[in-house]
Coordinates of C-alpha atoms and ligand atoms in Angstrom, one line a residue:
M70 CA 1.6 -12.5 27.3
Q71 CA 2.0 -10.9 30.7
P72 CA 0.7 -12.8 33.9
R73 CA -1.6 -10.6 35.9
N74 CA -0.1 -8.7 38.9
V75 CA -1.5 -10.7 41.7
G76 CA 1.6 -12.0 43.3
G77 CA 2.7 -11.5 46.8
T78 CA 1.7 -7.9 47.4
P79 CA -1.5 -7.6 49.5
V80 CA -3.9 -5.1 48.0
V81 CA -5.1 -1.9 49.6
G82 CA -8.2 -1.0 47.7
S83 CA -10.7 1.7 48.4
P84 CA -13.4 1.0 51.0
T85 CA -15.7 -1.8 49.9
M86 CA -18.8 -3.6 51.1
L87 CA -19.9 -7.1 50.3
V88 CA -23.5 -7.7 50.6
I89 CA -24.2 -11.4 50.6
F90 CA -27.8 -12.5 49.8
G91 CA -28.4 -15.9 51.3
A92 CA -25.9 -15.2 54.1
T93 CA -27.0 -18.2 56.3
G94 CA -27.1 -20.7 53.2
D95 CA -24.8 -23.6 52.5
L96 CA -22.6 -21.8 49.9
S97 CA -22.1 -18.8 52.2
Q98 CA -21.2 -20.8 55.1
R99 CA -19.1 -23.5 53.5
K100 CA -17.3 -21.4 50.9
L101 CA -17.7 -17.7 51.1
I102 CA -17.0 -17.0 54.8
P103 CA -13.9 -19.2 54.9
A104 CA -12.6 -17.6 51.7
L105 CA -13.1 -14.1 53.0
F106 CA -11.5 -15.0 56.2
H107 CA -8.4 -16.3 54.3
L108 CA -8.2 -13.3 52.2
F109 CA -8.6 -11.0 55.2
A110 CA -5.9 -12.9 57.2
A111 CA -3.5 -12.7 54.2
G112 CA -4.1 -8.9 53.8
Y113 CA -5.8 -9.3 50.5
L114 CA -8.9 -7.3 51.3
P115 CA -9.1 -3.5 51.3
Q116 CA -8.4 -2.1 54.8
A117 CA -11.9 -0.8 55.1
F118 CA -14.0 -3.8 54.2
Q119 CA -17.4 -4.7 55.6
I120 CA -19.4 -7.8 55.0
V121 CA -23.2 -7.4 55.3
G122 CA -25.2 -10.8 55.4
V123 CA -28.8 -10.7 54.4
S124 CA -31.1 -13.6 54.9
R125 CA -34.5 -14.4 56.4
R126 CA -33.5 -15.8 59.7
D127 CA -33.7 -13.2 62.4
I128 CA -30.3 -13.7 64.1
G129 CA -28.9 -10.1 64.4
D130 CA -25.2 -9.2 64.0
A131 CA -24.2 -11.3 67.0
G132 CA -25.9 -14.4 65.7
Y133 CA -24.3 -14.0 62.3
Q134 CA -20.8 -13.4 63.8
S135 CA -21.3 -16.5 65.9
L136 CA -22.3 -18.7 62.9
A137 CA -19.2 -17.4 61.2
R138 CA -17.0 -18.1 64.2
E139 CA -18.3 -21.7 64.2
V140 CA -17.5 -22.1 60.6
L141 CA -14.1 -20.7 60.9
L142 CA -12.8 -22.5 64.0
P143 CA -11.1 -25.2 62.0
F144 CA -9.3 -22.6 59.9
S145 CA -8.2 -20.2 62.6
L146 CA -5.9 -22.3 64.8
G147 CA -3.0 -19.9 65.7
K148 CA -5.0 -17.0 64.1
E149 CA -7.5 -16.4 67.0
S150 CA -6.8 -12.6 67.0
E151 CA -7.3 -12.3 63.1
L152 CA -10.5 -14.3 63.6
E153 CA -11.9 -11.9 66.3
Q154 CA -10.9 -9.0 64.1
F155 CA -12.5 -10.4 61.1
L156 CA -15.7 -10.9 62.9
T157 CA -16.0 -7.2 63.7
H158 CA -16.3 -6.6 59.9
L159 CA -19.7 -8.6 59.8
T160 CA -23.1 -7.1 60.1
Y161 CA -26.4 -8.7 59.4
L162 CA -29.9 -7.7 58.2
A163 CA -33.0 -10.0 58.5
A164 CA -34.9 -9.5 55.3
D165 CA -37.2 -11.1 52.8
F166 CA -35.6 -10.7 49.3
S167 CA -39.0 -10.6 47.6
K168 CA -40.3 -7.5 49.4
P169 CA -39.5 -4.0 48.1
E170 CA -39.5 -2.7 51.6
S171 CA -36.5 -5.0 52.4
Y172 CA -34.4 -2.9 50.0
E173 CA -35.3 0.3 51.7
R174 CA -34.2 -1.3 55.0
L175 CA -31.0 -2.6 53.2
S176 CA -30.4 0.9 52.0
D177 CA -30.6 2.3 55.5
H178 CA -28.4 -0.5 56.9
L179 CA -25.7 0.3 54.1
I180 CA -25.8 3.9 54.9
A181 CA -25.2 3.2 58.6
V182 CA -22.3 0.9 57.8
E183 CA -20.8 3.3 55.3
G184 CA -21.1 5.9 58.2
T185 CA -18.5 3.8 60.1
M186 CA -16.2 3.6 57.1
G187 CA -16.2 7.4 56.7
Q188 CA -16.8 7.7 53.0
C189 CA -18.7 6.3 50.1
A190 CA -17.9 2.6 49.7
N191 CA -17.8 0.3 46.6
K192 CA -20.5 -2.3 46.7
L193 CA -20.5 -5.8 45.7
F194 CA -23.9 -7.7 45.7
Y195 CA -23.4 -11.5 45.9
L196 CA -26.4 -13.6 45.0
A197 CA -25.9 -16.9 47.0
V198 CA -29.5 -17.8 46.7
P199 CA -31.6 -20.2 44.7
P200 CA -31.9 -19.1 41.0
A201 CA -35.6 -18.6 41.4
S202 CA -34.8 -15.5 43.3
Y203 CA -32.4 -13.9 40.9
E204 CA -34.9 -12.0 38.8
T205 CA -36.6 -10.4 41.9
I206 CA -33.3 -9.5 43.4
F207 CA -31.8 -8.0 40.2
R208 CA -34.9 -5.9 39.7
E209 CA -35.2 -4.7 43.3
L210 CA -31.5 -3.9 43.4
A211 CA -31.9 -1.8 40.3
D212 CA -35.1 -0.2 41.2
S213 CA -34.0 0.8 44.8
G214 CA -31.1 2.6 43.4
L215 CA -28.7 0.6 45.4
T216 CA -26.5 -0.3 42.4
I217 CA -26.0 3.4 41.4
P218 CA -22.4 4.3 42.1
C219 CA -21.7 7.2 44.5
S220 CA -20.1 9.2 41.7
D221 CA -18.3 8.7 38.4
E222 CA -15.0 8.4 40.3
T223 CA -15.9 6.6 43.5
G224 CA -18.1 3.9 44.8
W225 CA -18.5 1.4 41.9
T226 CA -21.1 -1.3 42.2
R227 CA -21.0 -4.9 41.0
V228 CA -23.3 -7.9 41.1
L229 CA -22.0 -11.4 41.5
V230 CA -24.2 -14.2 40.2
E231 CA -23.8 -17.9 40.8
K232 CA -24.7 -20.6 38.4
P233 CA -27.1 -22.1 37.2
F234 CA -27.6 -19.1 35.0
G235 CA -30.9 -20.1 33.4
N236 CA -32.3 -23.5 32.7
D237 CA -32.0 -23.7 28.9
N238 CA -31.4 -21.4 26.0
E239 CA -34.5 -19.5 26.4
T240 CA -34.6 -18.9 30.2
A241 CA -30.9 -18.0 30.1
Q242 CA -31.5 -15.5 27.3
K243 CA -34.4 -13.9 29.3
L244 CA -32.3 -13.7 32.4
D245 CA -29.3 -12.2 30.5
A246 CA -31.4 -9.7 28.7
L247 CA -32.8 -8.5 32.0
L248 CA -29.3 -8.2 33.5
G249 CA -28.1 -6.3 30.4
L250 CA -31.0 -3.9 30.9
L251 CA -30.3 -3.2 34.5
F252 CA -26.5 -3.3 34.7
K253 CA -23.6 -2.7 32.5
E254 CA -21.4 -5.7 31.5
D255 CA -18.5 -4.5 33.5
Q256 CA -20.8 -4.6 36.6
I257 CA -21.8 -8.1 36.0
F258 CA -19.6 -11.1 37.4
R259 CA -21.1 -14.5 36.4
I260 CA -19.4 -17.0 38.5
D261 CA -18.0 -20.3 37.4
H262 CA -15.8 -21.2 40.2
Y263 CA -13.9 -23.8 38.1
L264 CA -12.3 -21.1 36.1
A265 CA -10.9 -19.9 39.4
K266 CA -9.3 -23.2 40.3
E267 CA -5.5 -22.9 40.4
A268 CA -4.7 -25.8 38.4
L269 CA -7.2 -24.9 35.7
Q270 CA -5.8 -21.4 35.4
D271 CA -2.4 -23.1 34.7
V272 CA -3.8 -24.7 31.5
L273 CA -3.4 -21.5 29.6
M274 CA 0.1 -20.8 31.0
F275 CA 1.3 -24.3 30.2
R276 CA 0.1 -24.1 26.7
F277 CA 1.1 -20.6 25.8
S278 CA 4.3 -20.1 27.9
N279 CA 6.1 -23.2 26.7
A280 CA 7.5 -23.7 23.1
L281 CA 7.3 -27.4 23.5
F282 CA 3.4 -28.0 23.3
E283 CA 1.6 -25.4 21.4
P284 CA 3.1 -26.5 17.9
V285 CA 1.5 -30.0 18.4
W286 CA -1.7 -28.9 19.9
N287 CA -3.8 -29.7 16.9
S288 CA -5.5 -32.7 15.0
E289 CA -2.3 -33.6 13.2
Y290 CA -0.9 -34.8 16.5
I291 CA -3.7 -35.1 19.1
D292 CA -6.0 -38.1 18.9
H293 CA -8.6 -37.3 21.5
V294 CA -9.2 -35.3 24.6
E295 CA -11.0 -36.5 27.8
I296 CA -12.5 -34.2 30.4
K297 CA -13.6 -35.8 33.5
L298 CA -15.4 -34.5 36.5
Y299 CA -16.0 -37.4 38.8
E300 CA -17.6 -37.1 42.2
S301 CA -18.0 -39.9 44.8
A302 CA -20.5 -37.9 46.8
R303 CA -24.1 -38.5 46.3
V304 CA -26.5 -35.4 46.0
S305 CA -26.8 -35.6 49.7
G306 CA -28.9 -32.8 51.1
R307 CA -29.2 -31.0 47.8
G308 CA -31.9 -33.3 46.3
S309 CA -34.6 -30.6 46.0
F310 CA -32.3 -28.3 44.0
Y311 CA -30.6 -31.1 42.0
D312 CA -33.7 -33.0 40.9
G313 CA -35.0 -31.5 37.7
V314 CA -31.6 -29.8 37.1
G315 CA -29.4 -32.9 36.6
A316 CA -25.7 -33.4 36.0
L317 CA -25.5 -31.8 32.5
R318 CA -27.0 -28.5 33.6
D319 CA -25.3 -28.7 37.0
V320 CA -21.7 -29.3 35.9
G321 CA -21.8 -29.8 32.1
Q322 CA -23.1 -26.4 30.9
N323 CA -20.5 -24.6 32.9
H324 CA -17.6 -26.4 34.6
A325 CA -16.9 -29.2 31.9
L326 CA -17.5 -26.8 28.9
Q327 CA -15.2 -24.1 30.4
M328 CA -12.4 -26.8 30.8
L329 CA -13.0 -27.7 27.1
A330 CA -12.7 -23.9 26.2
L331 CA -9.4 -23.6 28.0
I332 CA -7.9 -26.7 26.5
A333 CA -9.0 -25.9 22.9
M334 CA -8.9 -22.1 22.6
E335 CA -6.6 -20.1 20.4
N336 CA -4.0 -17.9 21.8
P337 CA -5.7 -14.8 23.0
G338 CA -2.6 -12.8 22.4
M339 CA -2.7 -10.8 25.6
F340 CA -3.9 -11.3 29.2
S341 CA -7.0 -9.2 29.0
A342 CA -10.5 -10.2 30.1
E343 CA -12.0 -9.1 26.7
R344 CA -9.5 -11.2 24.6
I345 CA -9.6 -14.3 26.9
R346 CA -13.4 -14.4 27.1
E347 CA -13.7 -13.9 23.5
A348 CA -11.4 -16.8 22.8
R349 CA -13.3 -19.1 25.2
A350 CA -16.6 -18.0 23.6
H351 CA -15.3 -18.6 20.2
V352 CA -14.5 -22.3 21.0
L353 CA -17.9 -22.8 22.6
G354 CA -19.5 -21.2 19.5
H355 CA -17.9 -23.8 17.2
V356 CA -19.1 -27.1 18.7
A357 CA -20.6 -29.3 16.0
P358 CA -24.2 -30.7 16.2
L359 CA -24.4 -34.0 18.0
D360 CA -26.5 -37.1 17.4
T361 CA -27.8 -39.7 19.8
A362 CA -24.8 -41.9 19.5
D363 CA -22.8 -39.2 21.1
V364 CA -24.6 -39.0 24.5
V365 CA -25.2 -41.3 27.3
R366 CA -27.0 -40.5 30.6
G367 CA -27.2 -42.4 33.8
Q368 CA -28.8 -42.4 37.3
Y369 CA -27.3 -44.1 40.3
D370 CA -29.3 -46.7 42.1
G371 CA -30.8 -45.1 45.2
Y372 CA -31.0 -41.6 43.8
R373 CA -34.8 -41.7 43.8
I374 CA -34.9 -42.2 47.5
E375 CA -32.6 -39.3 48.3
E376 CA -34.3 -36.5 50.3
G377 CA -36.1 -34.0 48.0
V378 CA -36.0 -36.3 45.0
G379 CA -39.2 -37.6 43.2
P380 CA -39.8 -41.5 43.4
D381 CA -40.0 -41.5 39.5
S382 CA -37.3 -39.0 38.8
M383 CA -35.8 -39.2 35.4
T384 CA -33.0 -36.7 36.3
E385 CA -29.5 -37.8 35.2
T386 CA -26.7 -38.0 37.8
Y387 CA -24.2 -39.0 35.1
F388 CA -23.5 -38.0 31.5
R389 CA -20.9 -38.8 28.9
I390 CA -20.9 -36.7 25.7
K391 CA -18.8 -36.7 22.6
L392 CA -18.2 -33.3 21.1
S393 CA -16.3 -32.2 18.2
L394 CA -15.2 -28.7 17.0
E395 CA -15.6 -27.1 13.7
S396 CA -12.2 -25.5 13.4
E397 CA -9.2 -26.0 11.3
R398 CA -7.1 -26.9 14.4
W399 CA -9.6 -29.6 15.9
R400 CA -11.2 -31.2 12.8
G401 CA -11.9 -34.8 13.6
V402 CA -10.6 -34.8 17.2
P403 CA -13.3 -36.0 19.6
F404 CA -13.6 -34.4 23.1
Y405 CA -15.3 -36.7 25.7
L406 CA -16.9 -35.0 28.6
E407 CA -17.9 -37.2 31.4
S408 CA -19.2 -36.4 34.9
G409 CA -21.2 -38.2 37.6
K410 CA -22.3 -38.3 41.2
A411 CA -21.7 -41.5 43.4
L412 CA -18.8 -42.7 41.3
A413 CA -15.9 -44.7 42.5
E414 CA -13.7 -41.7 43.1
S415 CA -13.5 -38.0 43.2
K416 CA -11.2 -36.4 40.6
T417 CA -11.3 -33.7 38.0
E418 CA -8.7 -34.0 35.2
I419 CA -8.2 -33.3 31.5
T420 CA -6.2 -35.9 29.5
V421 CA -4.9 -35.0 26.1
H422 CA -4.1 -38.2 24.1
F423 CA -1.5 -37.8 21.3
K424 CA -1.3 -40.1 18.2
A425 CA 1.7 -42.3 17.9
P426 CA 4.5 -40.6 15.9
K427 CA 4.6 -41.2 12.3
D428 CA 7.5 -43.6 11.4
C429 CA 7.8 -44.6 15.0
L430 CA 10.8 -46.6 16.1
C431 CA 8.3 -48.6 18.2
D432 CA 8.9 -52.2 18.7
M433 CA 5.6 -53.5 19.8
P434 CA 3.2 -53.9 16.9
G435 CA -0.3 -53.0 18.0
H436 CA 0.7 -50.8 20.7
D437 CA 0.0 -47.1 20.0
H438 CA 2.9 -45.4 21.8
G439 CA 1.0 -42.1 22.1
N440 CA 2.0 -39.5 24.6
V441 CA -0.5 -38.4 27.2
I442 CA -0.6 -35.1 29.0
T443 CA -2.8 -35.0 32.1
F444 CA -3.9 -31.9 33.8
R445 CA -4.9 -32.9 37.4
I446 CA -7.3 -30.2 38.5
Q447 CA -8.0 -31.9 41.7
P448 CA -7.0 -33.7 43.9
N449 CA -3.2 -33.6 43.8
E450 CA -3.1 -30.6 41.5
G451 CA -0.4 -30.7 38.9
I452 CA 0.6 -31.9 35.5
T453 CA 1.9 -35.3 34.2
V454 CA 3.4 -36.0 30.8
L455 CA 3.6 -39.7 29.8
F456 CA 6.3 -40.5 27.3
W457 CA 8.2 -43.6 26.0
A458 CA 11.8 -44.3 26.9
R459 CA 14.1 -47.2 26.0
R460 CA 14.0 -50.1 28.5
S461 CA 17.4 -50.5 29.9
G462 CA 19.3 -53.7 29.3
F463 CA 19.8 -56.0 26.5
A464 CA 16.2 -56.8 25.6
P465 CA 15.0 -54.2 23.1
G466 CA 11.9 -52.3 24.0
L467 CA 10.2 -49.2 25.1
E468 CA 8.5 -48.5 28.5
P469 CA 6.3 -45.7 29.7
K470 CA 7.7 -43.0 31.9
Q471 CA 6.4 -39.8 33.5
L472 CA 7.4 -36.3 33.9
S473 CA 5.3 -35.1 36.7
F474 CA 4.8 -31.8 38.5
S475 CA 2.7 -31.4 41.6
Y476 CA 1.8 -28.1 43.3
R477 CA 2.3 -29.8 46.7
D478 CA 5.4 -32.0 46.4
E479 CA 8.0 -32.8 49.0
S480 CA 9.8 -29.5 48.5
A481 CA 6.8 -27.5 49.3
P482 CA 4.6 -29.5 51.6
L483 CA 3.0 -26.6 53.2
V484 CA 2.1 -24.7 50.2
R485 CA -1.6 -23.7 50.6
I486 CA -3.5 -23.7 47.4
P487 CA -6.1 -21.0 47.6
D488 CA -9.7 -22.1 47.3
A489 CA -11.4 -21.1 44.0
Y490 CA -13.7 -18.8 46.0
E491 CA -10.8 -16.7 47.3
R492 CA -9.9 -16.1 43.8
V493 CA -13.5 -15.3 42.8
L494 CA -13.9 -12.8 45.5
Y495 CA -10.4 -11.2 45.1
D496 CA -10.9 -10.7 41.4
A497 CA -14.3 -9.3 41.9
V498 CA -13.0 -6.7 44.3
M499 CA -10.2 -6.0 41.9
G500 CA -12.6 -5.7 38.9
D501 CA -10.8 -8.4 36.9
Q502 CA -13.4 -10.3 34.8
I503 CA -10.9 -12.9 33.3
L504 CA -12.2 -15.7 35.4
F505 CA -15.9 -14.8 35.1
T506 CA -18.0 -15.9 32.1
S507 CA -19.2 -13.4 29.5
T508 CA -22.8 -13.2 28.2
D509 CA -21.4 -14.8 24.9
E510 CA -19.9 -17.8 26.7
V511 CA -23.1 -18.4 28.8
M512 CA -25.3 -18.3 25.7
A513 CA -22.9 -20.4 23.6
A514 CA -22.8 -23.0 26.4
W515 CA -26.6 -23.1 26.5
R516 CA -26.7 -23.6 22.6
I517 CA -24.7 -26.7 23.1
I518 CA -26.6 -28.1 26.0
T519 CA -30.1 -27.3 25.1
P520 CA -30.2 -29.6 22.0
I521 CA -28.7 -32.5 24.1
L522 CA -31.4 -32.1 26.7
E523 CA -33.9 -32.4 23.8
L524 CA -32.0 -35.2 22.2
W525 CA -31.9 -37.5 25.1
K526 CA -35.4 -37.1 26.2
N527 CA -36.4 -40.3 24.4
E528 CA -33.2 -42.1 25.1
P529 CA -32.7 -44.6 27.9
L530 CA -31.6 -43.4 31.4
H531 CA -29.0 -46.1 32.3
A532 CA -29.0 -47.2 36.0
Y533 CA -25.6 -47.6 37.6
E534 CA -24.5 -48.9 41.0
A535 CA -23.4 -46.2 43.4
G536 CA -19.6 -46.4 44.1
N537 CA -18.8 -47.7 40.6
A538 CA -17.6 -46.3 37.3
G539 CA -21.0 -45.2 35.9
P540 CA -23.3 -47.1 33.5
K541 CA -21.9 -50.2 32.1
I542 CA -22.6 -49.8 28.4
E543 CA -20.7 -50.2 25.0
R544 CA -18.5 -47.2 24.5
Ligands
BG6_806 C1 -21.1 -27.1 41.8 C2 -22.2 -28.2 41.5 O1 -21.2 -26.2 40.9 O2 -19.9 -27.8 41.5 C3 -22.0 -29.3 42.5 O3 -23.4 -27.5 41.7 C4 -20.7 -29.9 42.4 O4 -23.1 -30.4 42.3 C5 -19.6 -28.9 42.5 O5 -20.5 -30.9 43.4 C6 -18.2 -29.4 42.3 O6 -17.4 -28.3 42.7 P1 -15.9 -28.7 43.4 O7 -15.2 -27.4 43.6 O8 -16.3 -29.3 44.7 O9 -15.3 -29.7 42.5

């Protein structure tokens, strides 16, 4: 399997425009603008690159540039001239996404910007807007002709869609059918930014580039797997989006299930988007049906008084589900997926717990002596392998030891790990869909999640204290 060619060489692609719908919103300001600046400063954007912000607020080019300057100040120390140069690539259009005439104005704006680039540019349309606007924007983009490439050879067009992609099986299917009608699959980039996290990309490399681990990656040797996505933050400021969505749809349907897919998938055989996406979808398509004993949901105390949240809200801010896979490799191995807001700590990790060896030379009865591999997705990105070694001295015995690797260790304290959104934007420009979810993956994920949402409607919603480990219930 060959790694992709994204190493140290900056790209020089053909002229490209990125149109951001929702340009003044939280995602755009917090993630997209910094990611674009880092790519720009490192030379990873095409030389002719223009960013066109579209939002309702009437702030003009200068207002948009000064918003961006403010956001970028903390990242641009020592890079002041790059910052000023970067800002010259930003223009802005105040427009209401729901009105057809906005797309005529957008078309005029893009033609004008394209004029400054000297030739037909590729166009990326990024929907950084609430999901309720997706359908209108998709339709208007297609109807207005904005997504028609300039020719067969130049000026490709692509749409980038944020999650949540639908609300359940039915709505996701409807949205996907519409997308499929308006665009070709190679134009559609469905974002799950977890796939683009550095340490998560390493799971495949670790599994399939080392002879040590893959032979034992199955139910004969593995006891269970835990996938944890803990957040200490509350829903702060996002209550009106979050309420009614809940933790399972917000991070379970996408991030947690994609982690499961990567840890459990079969070797795709080659590094191609088609094969890797197929292999991920295959895992998600083989999750066994669950029953109520497999699911727990909770809500932190104080959630109902968050801004934008209903006083009787039954939305979960925590879930723990036990899944199993119907496959030869994984028969009988439970996968626990757990996530919550307002927990004691923020960490995302996958731990693979091995069974104790058969005929173990273990000296402590009752102790399982299993090995554990931990993929630390964040913080302190890296991998730890726990194993057992002889305790030195005359008293017999074993003790746990660790082999640990960190992306940021003492030998490389200044290594900057690119943010997932840098990867998302870079790959979208390059047309690489490996880290984007396919229609099959999205639909398979909803087929797992929708029955759980049904299943737990009549189950208790356990309260838990903010800042703790989640609901205190028998596990
Ligand atoms: C987003 C969810 O997709 O992922 C948020 O909507 C969550 O609720 C976030 O906080 C977590 O992402 P990260 O990159 O901060 O771990």
